[in-house]
Amino acid sequence: MACNDDWQVAGRRKGAAKRRQHPSNPKLDSHQVSDCKLDKQKIINAVNELRGENFWTEWRDLLSERLLSNASGSSELNKTSLQYCVCYGLGNFASCVSARYQLAMLLLLLETLQIPVGSCCVYDPVFSASECDALKELGFTVLTENEEGKRPVYQPTLFYLMHCGKALYNNLLWRNWTPQTLQKIIIIGNSFHGIQERMLQREFERDYSFLSNVISVCDETSLPCSPRFLDVFNDTALIQFPSENLNKLPETMWIEPSEPLYQHCQDLEIIQREKRS
Ligand SMILES: C[S@@+](CC[C@H](N)C(=O)[O-])C[C@H]1O[C@@H](n2cnc3c(N)ncnc32)[C@H](O)[C@@H]1O
């Protein structure tokens, strides 16, 4: 993990830097540089705090046992050897404490699962320029395109989507809608069952058909959290798609999945990419 004790605490901020929607200017002014250092230091502090939490120890033990290929007790079937990670929807971790702890948790997860930080892509359309710089200094690969969650998976990949819009999950499933590919996807994010419980079944099936089609066969293990971190890690689960379960779905379910359009959704909850005219 790019968790480096040598990082300096930057001086006091001289004024709130205006947050930009899109990191466009590669040259940083002195305020942005100090914002970036401050952001990084806050993250390191959060990592160290989380390390001392009992619930983190529980996450670490559970995830190591389930996801590390050399862990004792892991069967041939669930050996995954994760090499990549994608994180969508972290939010403004410089100003939002929840997002900061979620980022800190991501660093702990990468360290535990032995995924190089550079093999972790992060994207949120609201990241400011200094947040992008802090992420790059931590070693992350910061994406510049809004993929709307439609990332094709070729190797076993961990997706970390904390409190993200349902369409991001649904789009990810659509893009990888074959049993061979879905089994390579591991999600740490909102419980699919929790999502279903909070929606009318009719709307869940109509608007999020990939989520609703896979929910009966996904393997979902809820991840604990302490009362202090309820707002940050509530409703979080480890979600996997074991091949033996996927093979139980009727073959017709895999034929020509049509891209979700969300025509009936009043509140899509995700930011879509700008339409090119
Ligand atoms: C409900 S907020 C959650 C923020 C933070 N993770 C938290 O728990 O406080 C959802 C986040 O998803 C982000 N988001 C929306 N559309 C996105 C997209 N297309 N790709 C990645 N992230 C997106 C939003 O900008 C927002 O930060």
PDB file of C-alpha atoms and ligand atoms in Angstrom, residues 88-91 96 98 102 123-126 146 148 162-163 168 269-271, ligand 1:
ATOM      1  CA  TYR A  88     -16.695   4.114  -8.505  1.00  0.00           C
ATOM      2  CA  GLY A  89     -18.634   6.700  -6.525  1.00  0.00           C
ATOM      3  CA  LEU A  90     -16.339   7.429  -3.607  1.00  0.00           C
ATOM      4  CA  GLY A  91     -17.501  11.041  -3.410  1.00  0.00           C
ATOM      5  CA  CYS A  96     -16.826  14.350   3.287  1.00  0.00           C
ATOM      6  CA  SER A  98     -17.663   9.166   5.110  1.00  0.00           C
ATOM      7  CA  GLN A 102     -14.283   4.606   2.561  1.00  0.00           C
ATOM      8  CA  TYR A 123     -13.596   7.418 -10.764  1.00  0.00           C
ATOM      9  CA  ASP A 124     -16.210   9.800  -9.534  1.00  0.00           C
ATOM     10  CA  PRO A 125     -17.421  12.676 -11.695  1.00  0.00           C
ATOM     11  CA  VAL A 126     -17.411  14.985  -8.670  1.00  0.00           C
ATOM     12  CA  ASN A 146     -17.342   8.416 -17.211  1.00  0.00           C
ATOM     13  CA  GLU A 148     -21.301   4.699 -16.185  1.00  0.00           C
ATOM     14  CA  MET A 162     -19.922   2.318  -1.598  1.00  0.00           C
ATOM     15  CA  HIS A 163     -23.476   3.682  -1.409  1.00  0.00           C
ATOM     16  CA  LEU A 168     -23.962   1.568 -11.662  1.00  0.00           C
ATOM     17  CA  GLU A 269     -29.008   8.365  -8.928  1.00  0.00           C
ATOM     18  CA  ILE A 270     -25.998   8.313 -11.246  1.00  0.00           C
ATOM     19  CA  ILE A 271     -24.366  10.930 -13.435  1.00  0.00           C
TER      20      ILE A 271
HETATM   21  C1  LIG B   1     -24.705   8.545  -2.705  1.00  0.00           C
HETATM   22  S1  LIG B   1     -23.141   9.150  -3.233  1.00  0.00           S
HETATM   23  C2  LIG B   1     -22.047   8.177  -2.227  1.00  0.00           C
HETATM   24  C3  LIG B   1     -20.793   8.914  -1.894  1.00  0.00           C
HETATM   25  C4  LIG B   1     -19.928   8.215  -0.847  1.00  0.00           C
HETATM   26  N1  LIG B   1     -19.476   6.940  -1.344  1.00  0.00           N
HETATM   27  C5  LIG B   1     -20.676   8.083   0.456  1.00  0.00           C
HETATM   28  O1  LIG B   1     -21.049   6.968   0.847  1.00  0.00           O
HETATM   29  O2  LIG B   1     -20.891   9.098   1.100  1.00  0.00           O
HETATM   30  C6  LIG B   1     -22.985   8.406  -4.843  1.00  0.00           C
HETATM   31  C7  LIG B   1     -21.703   8.788  -5.542  1.00  0.00           C
HETATM   32  O3  LIG B   1     -21.705   8.191  -6.857  1.00  0.00           O
HETATM   33  C8  LIG B   1     -21.088   9.099  -7.725  1.00  0.00           C
HETATM   34  N2  LIG B   1     -21.423   8.810  -9.119  1.00  0.00           N
HETATM   35  C9  LIG B   1     -22.521   9.198  -9.812  1.00  0.00           C
HETATM   36  N3  LIG B   1     -22.447   8.807 -11.081  1.00  0.00           N
HETATM   37  C10 LIG B   1     -21.276   8.143 -11.211  1.00  0.00           C
HETATM   38  C11 LIG B   1     -20.638   7.511 -12.317  1.00  0.00           C
HETATM   39  N4  LIG B   1     -21.183   7.516 -13.525  1.00  0.00           N
HETATM   40  N5  LIG B   1     -19.441   6.899 -12.107  1.00  0.00           N
HETATM   41  C12 LIG B   1     -18.883   6.911 -10.871  1.00  0.00           C
HETATM   42  N6  LIG B   1     -19.435   7.511  -9.790  1.00  0.00           N
HETATM   43  C13 LIG B   1     -20.621   8.123  -9.961  1.00  0.00           C
HETATM   44  C14 LIG B   1     -21.631  10.453  -7.269  1.00  0.00           C
HETATM   45  O4  LIG B   1     -20.879  11.547  -7.760  1.00  0.00           O
HETATM   46  C15 LIG B   1     -21.544  10.297  -5.757  1.00  0.00           C
HETATM   47  O5  LIG B   1     -20.307  10.726  -5.252  1.00  0.00           O
END
